[in-house]
XYZ file of C-alpha atoms in Angstrom:
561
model
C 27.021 5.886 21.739
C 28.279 3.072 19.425
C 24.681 1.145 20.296
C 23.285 4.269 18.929
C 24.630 4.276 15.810
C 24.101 0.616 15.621
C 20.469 0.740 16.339
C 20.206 3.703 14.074
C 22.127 1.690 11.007
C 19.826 -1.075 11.730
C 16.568 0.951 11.485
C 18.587 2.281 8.192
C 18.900 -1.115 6.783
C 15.640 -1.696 7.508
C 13.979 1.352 5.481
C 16.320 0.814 2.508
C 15.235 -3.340 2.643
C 11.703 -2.258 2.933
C 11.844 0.073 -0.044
C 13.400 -2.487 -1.998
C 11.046 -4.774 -1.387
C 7.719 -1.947 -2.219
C 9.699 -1.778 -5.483
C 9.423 -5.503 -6.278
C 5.828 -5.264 -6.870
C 6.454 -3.437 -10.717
C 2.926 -4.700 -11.272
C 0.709 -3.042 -8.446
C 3.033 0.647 -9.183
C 2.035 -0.087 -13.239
C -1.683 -0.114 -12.181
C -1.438 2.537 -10.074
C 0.470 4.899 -12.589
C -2.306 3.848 -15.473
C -5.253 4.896 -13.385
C -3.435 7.939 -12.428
C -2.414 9.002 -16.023
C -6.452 7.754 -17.250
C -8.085 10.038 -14.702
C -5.489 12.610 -15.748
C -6.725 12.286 -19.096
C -10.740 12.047 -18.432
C -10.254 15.280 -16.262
C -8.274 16.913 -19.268
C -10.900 15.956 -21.416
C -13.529 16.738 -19.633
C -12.706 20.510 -18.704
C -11.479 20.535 -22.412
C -15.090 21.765 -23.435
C -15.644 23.773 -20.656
C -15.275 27.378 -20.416
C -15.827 30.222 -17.877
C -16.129 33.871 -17.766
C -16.134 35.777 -14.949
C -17.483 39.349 -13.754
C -16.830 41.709 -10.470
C -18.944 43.564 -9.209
C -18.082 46.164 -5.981
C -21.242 46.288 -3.859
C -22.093 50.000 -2.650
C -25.102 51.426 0.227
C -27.162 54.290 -0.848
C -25.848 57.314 0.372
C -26.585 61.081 -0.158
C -22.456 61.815 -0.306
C -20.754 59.332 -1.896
C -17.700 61.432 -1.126
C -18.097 62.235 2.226
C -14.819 61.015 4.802
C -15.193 58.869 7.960
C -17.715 56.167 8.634
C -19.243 55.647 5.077
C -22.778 53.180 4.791
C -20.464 50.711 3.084
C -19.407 49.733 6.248
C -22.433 48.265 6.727
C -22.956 45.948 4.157
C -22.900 41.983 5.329
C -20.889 40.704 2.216
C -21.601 37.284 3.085
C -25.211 37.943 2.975
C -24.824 39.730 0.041
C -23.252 36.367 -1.724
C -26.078 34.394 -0.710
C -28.326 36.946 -2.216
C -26.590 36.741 -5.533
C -26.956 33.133 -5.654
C -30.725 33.221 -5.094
C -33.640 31.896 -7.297
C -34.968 35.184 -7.499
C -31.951 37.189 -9.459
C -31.271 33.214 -11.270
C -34.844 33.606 -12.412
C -34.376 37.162 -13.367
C -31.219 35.973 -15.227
C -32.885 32.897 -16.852
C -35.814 34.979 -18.442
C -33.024 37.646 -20.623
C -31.137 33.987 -21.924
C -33.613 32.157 -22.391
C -32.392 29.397 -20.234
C -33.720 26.933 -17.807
C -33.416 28.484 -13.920
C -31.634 25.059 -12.753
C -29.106 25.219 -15.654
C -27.746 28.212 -14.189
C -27.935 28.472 -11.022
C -25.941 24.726 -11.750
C -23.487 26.711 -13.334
C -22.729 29.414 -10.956
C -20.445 30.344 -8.576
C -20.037 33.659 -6.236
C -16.823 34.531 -4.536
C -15.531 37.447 -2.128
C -12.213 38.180 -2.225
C -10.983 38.536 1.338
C -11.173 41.543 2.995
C -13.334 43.722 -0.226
C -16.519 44.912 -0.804
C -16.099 42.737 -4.190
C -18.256 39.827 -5.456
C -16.949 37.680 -8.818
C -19.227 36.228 -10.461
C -18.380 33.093 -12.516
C -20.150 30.973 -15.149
C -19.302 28.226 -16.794
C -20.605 26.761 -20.282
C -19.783 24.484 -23.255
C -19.647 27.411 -25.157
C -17.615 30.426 -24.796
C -19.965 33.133 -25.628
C -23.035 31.237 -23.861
C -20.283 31.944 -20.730
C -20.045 35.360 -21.046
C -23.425 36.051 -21.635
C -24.490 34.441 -18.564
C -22.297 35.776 -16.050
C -22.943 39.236 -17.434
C -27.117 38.578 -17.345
C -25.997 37.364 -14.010
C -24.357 40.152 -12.357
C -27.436 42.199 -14.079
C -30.240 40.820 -12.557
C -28.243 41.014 -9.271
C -27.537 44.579 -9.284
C -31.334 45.612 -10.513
C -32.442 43.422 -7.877
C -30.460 44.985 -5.242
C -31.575 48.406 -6.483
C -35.345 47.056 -6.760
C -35.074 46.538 -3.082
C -33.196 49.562 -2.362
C -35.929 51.600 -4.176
C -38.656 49.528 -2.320
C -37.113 50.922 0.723
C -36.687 53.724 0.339
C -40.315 53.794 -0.949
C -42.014 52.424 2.088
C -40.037 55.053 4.270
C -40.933 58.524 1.930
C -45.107 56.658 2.612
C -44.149 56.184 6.688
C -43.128 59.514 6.633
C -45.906 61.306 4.393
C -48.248 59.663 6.288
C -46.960 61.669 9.730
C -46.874 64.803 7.900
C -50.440 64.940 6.266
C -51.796 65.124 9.998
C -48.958 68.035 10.750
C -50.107 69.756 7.721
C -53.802 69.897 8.560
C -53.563 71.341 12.435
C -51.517 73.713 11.013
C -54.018 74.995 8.452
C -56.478 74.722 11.281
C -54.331 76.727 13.665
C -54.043 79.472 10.832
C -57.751 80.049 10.409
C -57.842 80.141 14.443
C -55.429 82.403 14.617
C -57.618 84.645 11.826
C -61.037 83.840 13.501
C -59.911 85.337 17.411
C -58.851 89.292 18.115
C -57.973 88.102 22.003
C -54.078 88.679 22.051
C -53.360 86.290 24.417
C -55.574 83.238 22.478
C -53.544 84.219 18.999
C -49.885 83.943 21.163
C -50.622 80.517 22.553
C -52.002 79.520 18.885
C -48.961 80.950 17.248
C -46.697 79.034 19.859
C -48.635 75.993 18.878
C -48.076 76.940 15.198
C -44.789 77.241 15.273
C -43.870 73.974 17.102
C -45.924 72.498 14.214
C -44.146 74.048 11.426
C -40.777 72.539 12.693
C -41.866 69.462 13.161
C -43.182 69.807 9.731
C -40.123 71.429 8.148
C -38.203 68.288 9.744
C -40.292 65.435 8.308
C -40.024 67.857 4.622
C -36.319 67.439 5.137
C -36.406 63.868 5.976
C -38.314 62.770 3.068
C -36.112 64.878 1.011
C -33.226 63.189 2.331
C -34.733 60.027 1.181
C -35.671 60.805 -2.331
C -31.926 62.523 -3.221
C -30.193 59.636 -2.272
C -27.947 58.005 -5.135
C -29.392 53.912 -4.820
C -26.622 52.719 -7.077
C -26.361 49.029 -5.809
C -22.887 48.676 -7.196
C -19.812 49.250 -9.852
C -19.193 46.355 -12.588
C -15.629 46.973 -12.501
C -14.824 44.042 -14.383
C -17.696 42.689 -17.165
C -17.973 39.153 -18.506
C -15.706 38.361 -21.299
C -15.620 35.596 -23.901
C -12.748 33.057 -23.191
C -10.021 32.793 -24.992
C -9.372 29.079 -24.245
C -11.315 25.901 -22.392
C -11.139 26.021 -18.460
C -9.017 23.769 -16.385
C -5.305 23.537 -15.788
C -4.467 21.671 -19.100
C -4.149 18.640 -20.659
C -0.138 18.101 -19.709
C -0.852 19.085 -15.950
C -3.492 16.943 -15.720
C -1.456 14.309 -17.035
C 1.447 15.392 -15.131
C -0.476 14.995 -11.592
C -2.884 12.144 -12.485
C 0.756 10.638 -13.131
C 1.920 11.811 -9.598
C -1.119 10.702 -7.973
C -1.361 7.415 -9.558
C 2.500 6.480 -8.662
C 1.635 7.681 -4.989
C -1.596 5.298 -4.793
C 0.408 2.331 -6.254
C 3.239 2.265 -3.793
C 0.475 2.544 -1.014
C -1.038 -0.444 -2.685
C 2.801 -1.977 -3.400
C 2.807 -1.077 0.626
C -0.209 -2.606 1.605
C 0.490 -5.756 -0.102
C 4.094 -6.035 1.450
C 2.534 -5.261 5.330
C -0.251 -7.818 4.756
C 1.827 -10.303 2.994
C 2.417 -13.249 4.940
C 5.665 -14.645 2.682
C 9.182 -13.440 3.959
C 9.938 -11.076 0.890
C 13.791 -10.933 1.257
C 16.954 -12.500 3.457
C 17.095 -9.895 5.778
C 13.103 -10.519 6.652
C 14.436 -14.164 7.095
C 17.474 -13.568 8.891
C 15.113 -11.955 11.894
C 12.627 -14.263 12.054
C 14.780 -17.051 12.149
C 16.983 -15.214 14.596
C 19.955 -16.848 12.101
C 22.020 -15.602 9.301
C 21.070 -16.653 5.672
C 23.951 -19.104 4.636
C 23.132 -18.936 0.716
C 21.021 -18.448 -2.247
C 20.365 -21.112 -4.404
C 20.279 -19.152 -8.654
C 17.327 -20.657 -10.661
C 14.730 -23.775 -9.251
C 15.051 -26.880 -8.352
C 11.545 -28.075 -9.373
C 10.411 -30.341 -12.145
C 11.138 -29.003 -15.582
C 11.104 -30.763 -19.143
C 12.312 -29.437 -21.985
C 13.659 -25.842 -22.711
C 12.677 -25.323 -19.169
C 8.601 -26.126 -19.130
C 7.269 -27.870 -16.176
C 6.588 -31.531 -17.828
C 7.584 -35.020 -16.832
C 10.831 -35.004 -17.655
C 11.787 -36.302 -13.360
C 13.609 -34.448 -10.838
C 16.795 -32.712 -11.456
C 20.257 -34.629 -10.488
C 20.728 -33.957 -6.737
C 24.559 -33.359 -7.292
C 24.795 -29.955 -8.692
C 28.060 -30.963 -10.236
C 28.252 -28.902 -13.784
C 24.974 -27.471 -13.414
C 24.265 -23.861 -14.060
C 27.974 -23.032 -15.649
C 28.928 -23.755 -11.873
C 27.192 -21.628 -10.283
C 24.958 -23.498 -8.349
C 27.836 -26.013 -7.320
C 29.883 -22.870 -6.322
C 27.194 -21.789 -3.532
C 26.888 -24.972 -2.096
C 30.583 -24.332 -1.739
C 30.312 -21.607 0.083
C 27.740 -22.365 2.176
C 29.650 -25.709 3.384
C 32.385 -23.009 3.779
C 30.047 -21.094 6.047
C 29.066 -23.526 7.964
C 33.056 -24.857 8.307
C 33.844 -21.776 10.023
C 30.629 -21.463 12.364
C 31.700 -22.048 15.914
C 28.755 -23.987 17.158
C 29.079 -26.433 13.740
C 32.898 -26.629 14.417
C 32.451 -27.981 17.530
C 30.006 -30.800 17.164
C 30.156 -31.114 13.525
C 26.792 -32.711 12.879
C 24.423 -31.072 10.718
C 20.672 -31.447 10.264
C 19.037 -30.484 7.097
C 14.969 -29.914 7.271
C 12.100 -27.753 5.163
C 9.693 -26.516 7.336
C 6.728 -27.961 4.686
C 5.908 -29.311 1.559
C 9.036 -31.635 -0.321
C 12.138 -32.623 1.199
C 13.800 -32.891 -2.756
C 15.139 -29.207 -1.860
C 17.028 -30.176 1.037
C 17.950 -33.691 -0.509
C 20.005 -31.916 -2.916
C 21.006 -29.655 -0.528
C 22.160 -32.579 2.149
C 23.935 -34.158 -0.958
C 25.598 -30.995 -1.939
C 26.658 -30.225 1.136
C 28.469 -33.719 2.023
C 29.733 -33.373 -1.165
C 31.294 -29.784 -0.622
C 32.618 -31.290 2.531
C 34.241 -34.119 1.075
C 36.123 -31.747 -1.321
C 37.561 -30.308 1.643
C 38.715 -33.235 3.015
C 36.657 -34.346 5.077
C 35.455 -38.138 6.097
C 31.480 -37.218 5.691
C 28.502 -39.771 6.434
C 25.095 -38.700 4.831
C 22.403 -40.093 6.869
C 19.193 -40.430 5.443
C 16.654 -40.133 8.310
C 13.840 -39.715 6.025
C 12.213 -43.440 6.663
C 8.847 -42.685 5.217
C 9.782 -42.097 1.801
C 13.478 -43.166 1.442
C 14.889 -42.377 -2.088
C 18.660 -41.256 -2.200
C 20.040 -44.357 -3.038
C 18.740 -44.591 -6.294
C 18.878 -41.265 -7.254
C 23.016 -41.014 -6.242
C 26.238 -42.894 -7.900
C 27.899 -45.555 -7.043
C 31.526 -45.082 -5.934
C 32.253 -48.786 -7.365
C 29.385 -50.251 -9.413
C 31.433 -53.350 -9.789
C 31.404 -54.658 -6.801
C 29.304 -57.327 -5.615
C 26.738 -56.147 -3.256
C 25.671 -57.142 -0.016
C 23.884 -60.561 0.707
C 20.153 -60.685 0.686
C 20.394 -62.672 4.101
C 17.078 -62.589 6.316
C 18.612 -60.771 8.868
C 19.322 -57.793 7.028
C 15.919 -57.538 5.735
C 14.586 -57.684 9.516
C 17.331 -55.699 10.833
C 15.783 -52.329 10.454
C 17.202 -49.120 9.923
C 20.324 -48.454 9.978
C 21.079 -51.729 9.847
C 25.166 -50.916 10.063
C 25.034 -50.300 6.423
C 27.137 -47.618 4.372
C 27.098 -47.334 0.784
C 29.605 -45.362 -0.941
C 28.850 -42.327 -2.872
C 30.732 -41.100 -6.032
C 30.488 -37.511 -6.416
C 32.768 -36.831 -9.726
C 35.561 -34.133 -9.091
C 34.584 -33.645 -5.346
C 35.815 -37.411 -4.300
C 33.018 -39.422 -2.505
C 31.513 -39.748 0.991
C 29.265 -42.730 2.624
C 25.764 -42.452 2.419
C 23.568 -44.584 5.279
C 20.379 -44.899 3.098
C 16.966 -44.509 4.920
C 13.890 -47.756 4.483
C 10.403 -48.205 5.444
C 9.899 -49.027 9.601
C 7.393 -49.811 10.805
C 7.926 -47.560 13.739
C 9.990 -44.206 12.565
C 10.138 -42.017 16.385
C 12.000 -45.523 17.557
C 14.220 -46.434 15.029
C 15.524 -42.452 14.942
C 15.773 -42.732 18.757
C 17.133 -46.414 18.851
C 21.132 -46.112 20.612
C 22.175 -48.101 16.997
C 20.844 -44.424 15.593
C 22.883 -42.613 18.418
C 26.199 -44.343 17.638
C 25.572 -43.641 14.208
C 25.660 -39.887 14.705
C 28.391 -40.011 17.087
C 30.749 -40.644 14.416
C 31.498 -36.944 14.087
C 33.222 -37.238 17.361
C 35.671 -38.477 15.342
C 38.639 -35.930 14.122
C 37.849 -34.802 10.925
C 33.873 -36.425 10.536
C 31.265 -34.695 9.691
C 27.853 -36.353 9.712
C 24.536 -34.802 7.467
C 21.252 -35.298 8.644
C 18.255 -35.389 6.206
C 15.261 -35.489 7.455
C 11.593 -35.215 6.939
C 9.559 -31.555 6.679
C 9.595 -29.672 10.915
C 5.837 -28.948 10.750
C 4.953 -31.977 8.841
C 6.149 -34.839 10.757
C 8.096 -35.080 14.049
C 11.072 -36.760 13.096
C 13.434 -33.535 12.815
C 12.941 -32.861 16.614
C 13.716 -36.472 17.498
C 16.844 -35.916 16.063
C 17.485 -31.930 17.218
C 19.296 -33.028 20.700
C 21.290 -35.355 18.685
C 22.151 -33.316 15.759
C 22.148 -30.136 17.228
C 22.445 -27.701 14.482
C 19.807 -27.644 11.784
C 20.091 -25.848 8.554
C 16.584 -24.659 7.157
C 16.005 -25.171 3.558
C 13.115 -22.814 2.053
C 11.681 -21.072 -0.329
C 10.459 -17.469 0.775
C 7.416 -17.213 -2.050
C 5.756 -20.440 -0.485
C 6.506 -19.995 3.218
C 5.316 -18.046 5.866
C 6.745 -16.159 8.568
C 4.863 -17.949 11.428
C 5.799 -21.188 9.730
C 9.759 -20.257 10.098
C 8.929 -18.471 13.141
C 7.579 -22.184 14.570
C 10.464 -24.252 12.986
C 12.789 -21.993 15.050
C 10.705 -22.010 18.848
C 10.711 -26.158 17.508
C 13.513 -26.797 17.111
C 15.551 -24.639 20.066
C 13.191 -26.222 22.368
C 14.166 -29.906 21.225
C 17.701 -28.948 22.400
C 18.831 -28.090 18.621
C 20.106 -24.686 17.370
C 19.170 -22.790 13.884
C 22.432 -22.446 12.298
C 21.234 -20.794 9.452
C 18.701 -20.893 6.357
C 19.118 -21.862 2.423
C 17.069 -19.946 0.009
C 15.701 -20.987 -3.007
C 12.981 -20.260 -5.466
C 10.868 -22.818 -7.182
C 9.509 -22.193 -10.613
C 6.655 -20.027 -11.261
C 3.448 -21.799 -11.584
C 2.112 -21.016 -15.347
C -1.013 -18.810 -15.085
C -0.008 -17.550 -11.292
C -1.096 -14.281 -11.084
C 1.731 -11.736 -9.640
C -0.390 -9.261 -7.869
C -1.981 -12.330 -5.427
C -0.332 -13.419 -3.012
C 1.413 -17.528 -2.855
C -0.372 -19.937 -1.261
C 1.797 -21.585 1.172
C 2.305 -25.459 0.780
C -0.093 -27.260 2.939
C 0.846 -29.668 5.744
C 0.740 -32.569 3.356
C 3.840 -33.609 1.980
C 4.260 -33.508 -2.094
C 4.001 -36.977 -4.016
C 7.814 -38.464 -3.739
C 8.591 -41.844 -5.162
C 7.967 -44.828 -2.853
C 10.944 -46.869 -3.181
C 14.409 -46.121 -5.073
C 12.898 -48.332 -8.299
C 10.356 -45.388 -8.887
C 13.113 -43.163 -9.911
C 15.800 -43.974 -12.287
C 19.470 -42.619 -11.684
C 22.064 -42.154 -14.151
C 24.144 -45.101 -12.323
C 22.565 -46.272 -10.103
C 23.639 -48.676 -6.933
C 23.560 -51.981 -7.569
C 20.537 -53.971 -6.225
C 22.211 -55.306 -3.800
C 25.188 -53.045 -2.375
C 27.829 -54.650 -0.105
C 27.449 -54.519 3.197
C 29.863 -52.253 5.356
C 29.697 -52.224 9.325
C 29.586 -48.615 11.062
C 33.435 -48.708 12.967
């Protein structure tokens, strides 16, 4: 039951996240509410010179009784056909000829309803003019009902001939029988001609009554029981209503378009979305971007921001490092090893330099002994973008040894990090082959100095899915902290980094967000372009960037214990 109500406030969590996320796109929801209220508006506008009268008409059969009970010829009458028959060329021709009009203009304008279940048809016209309106419908429902009786008539016509025509016939034997009947004085000849006679004069007293029948029946085609009208006002529902549901409609097709763009976007838009793909909780948010920003905040050549976040952002930023390293201090799998790895999946490593530094740093403040490693040996740069913990001393020997020794060379330069104390930094340099030197047992000892009580080492490496380097190091350093930005990565990108790096031997402890600035000109209803494969431009050596204090050129030399 519990599982229930867990999967249930899961699938809760995950509506609420995904509404919050449709919301984000104000622009797409804008658009959609504009077009909404502008077709509103057009269909206002556009009915606003419109208007319609309508007429009814109730259809009636000829009859001889029109007040006779039971089964009534009205029965009879196909309503349907009788709409069609209103709508035909014939009675709009009829119509068109008493208005003047052209026959396509009205039978354009036109429309015939029945009411369910009645004998009624409603006739309706519509015209930029109100009178124009009535006038129509009522030359409408005219021509209709004369043509209905001209047909009627016609009928009835064609049956009084069929009938006249059997009767002439009738009429003349009789007159024939009659001078017979004068002509003989054989009594038995004039009863068989008078029983002829008679047979005759019924049949003739029947067709009489038949054709009688016929011409006393009423052929009213029908009753205008409601007559075309001039309208009062324009047709349509209104100009407000319009507005009101070209508003609704257009809010309804921009969160389908908000929608669309969130399931076809390939970014994570929000922790949570990172948080399951990376099957790992998100440690922290970085406020603002660490990208490259000159003055009052333009992008310009002003360098890269400090690394240390020390007094940065009113504290802010150097309070989530904080509590990140506080995170990570109380995660099991960290506690027990205490070496941490610090990777992007593409694009810079300056993100997760500062957040390496930051991190050692926040770990010093506790108290810790902390060794940042800088594994990144194809474009080494923290040492001379960090402070020295003692500029004044002398500095190691340039000996040729050292220069030939390779990386790391036994060589630990202390950091200062202002009011969080200091920690030893073992700076990264060119080699000329990187997979050996990070896989070299002078590399393994190096890391194994968090087997010592109270150590912790940091790991910076190069980007997962750029080079290789981060899963030479994952069975060494087994957990990995994933520095990102969710507007320039992809799910399958984090979605790799993860499958990498668990099977190197390493485990995700969890992911840093942060946003970069916002390209000038980038359109916000596009989607971000992911950073390619290639890494960004970072300074060659530590002389392409200049520190506040830098180390000296040549640091003293300080063997790993």
């Amino acid at each position: 039951m519990s599982g229930e109500l867990r999967d249930d406030g899961e699938d809760v969590d995950l509506v609420r996240d995904q509404v919050r996320q449709i919301v984000r796109y104000k622009g797409l929801i804008a658009a959609g509410l504009v077009v909404g209220l502008a077709g509103g508006a057009f269909l206002a506008l556009g009915g606003a010179n419109t208007y319609a009268a309508s007429s009814s008409v109730m259809v009636r059969a000829a009859t001889a009784d029109p007040f006779a009970a039971g089964a009534t010829p009205d029965k009879g009458i196909d309503i349907g056909t009788e709409r069609q028959s209103a709508m035909s060329t014939t009675v709009a021709e009829a119509a068109a000829k008493e208005v003047k009009q052209p026959v396509k203009k009205l039978q354009h304008c036109l429309q015939v309803t029945n009411p369910p279940n009645t004998l009624v048809l409603r006739f309706t016209c519509a015209a930029p003019d109100g009178e124009d309106a009535a006038a129509w419908v009522n030359a409408f429902t005219k021509s209709y009902l004369n043509d209905r009786e001209s047909a009627t008539k016609a009928t009835i016509k064609k049956m009084v001939k069929g009938y006249q025509d059997q009767l002439d016939p009738l009429v003349k034997q009789r007159k024939d029988l009659l001078d017979q009947i004068d002509a003989t004085t054989d009594s038995q000849v004039i009863g068989t001609l008078v029983s002829v006679q008679t047979n005759l004069l019924s049949r003739i007293t029947e067709l009489n009554g038949d054709i009688s029948g016929l011409r006393a029946l009423d052929t009213t085609p029908g009753v205008v029981i409601k007559p075309g009208a001039v309208p009062d006002a324009p047709t349509g529902p209104g100009t407000t209503l319009m507005l009101g549901l070209g508003a609704a409609v257009g809010l309804a097709l921009g969160l389908l378009a908000a929608w669309l763009r969130l399931v076809f976007d390939p970014r994570p838009r929000s922790a949570g979305e990172v948080t399951r793909v990376m099957d790992a909780p998100v440690l922290g948010t970085l406020p603002g971007g660490r990208g490259r920003r000159g003055p009052r905040g333009r992008q310009g050549p002003a360098g890269p921001q400090p690394l240390l976040a020390e007094g940065q952002s009113t504290g802010r930023l150097a309070e989530e490092y904080r509590a990140i390293a506080f995170r990570l201090s109380h995660d099991r799998r960290f506690a027990a090893r205490r070496r941490l790895l610090v990777v992007e999946p593409r694009g810079s490593s300056d993100t997760a330099a500062a957040v390496a530094v930051n991190l050692s740093a926040s770990f010093a403040e506790m108290g810790k002994e902390v060794l940042l490693v800088e594994a990144d040996l194809r474009t080494p740069s923290l040492s001379g973008r960090l402070r020295s913990a003692d500029p004044g001393r002398p500095g190691w020997a340039r000996t040729p040894g050292l220069a030939e020794g390779g990386w790391p060379a036994g060589l630990q330069l202390p950091v200062d990090t202002g009011e969080y104390g200091s920690f030893d930094l073992v700076p990264g340099r060119r080699v000329p082959n990187v997979a050996r030197a990070l896989t070299s047992g002078q590399a393994g000892r190096l890391f194994a100095e968090a087997d010592d009580p109270g150590t912790v080492v940091v790991v910076l490496a190069p980007p997962v899915l750029s080079y290789a380097d981060a899963l030479a190091l994952a069975d060494r350093v087994e957990g990995v902290v994933v520095v990102c930005d969710p507007a320039e990565v992809r799910r399958e990108d984090l979605a790799r980094v993860r499958e990498l790096v668990a099977g190197a031997g390493g485990a995700v402890l969890g992911a840093v967000l942060h946003r970069a600035p916002a390209a000038p000109g980038r359109s916000r209803f596009l989607p971000g372009r992911p950073r390619s494969g290639r890494r960004a431009a970072a300074p060659a050596s530590a002389r392409d960037v200049a520190p506040t204090e830098p180390f000296p050129a040549a640091p003293e030399r300080h063997p790993v214990p």
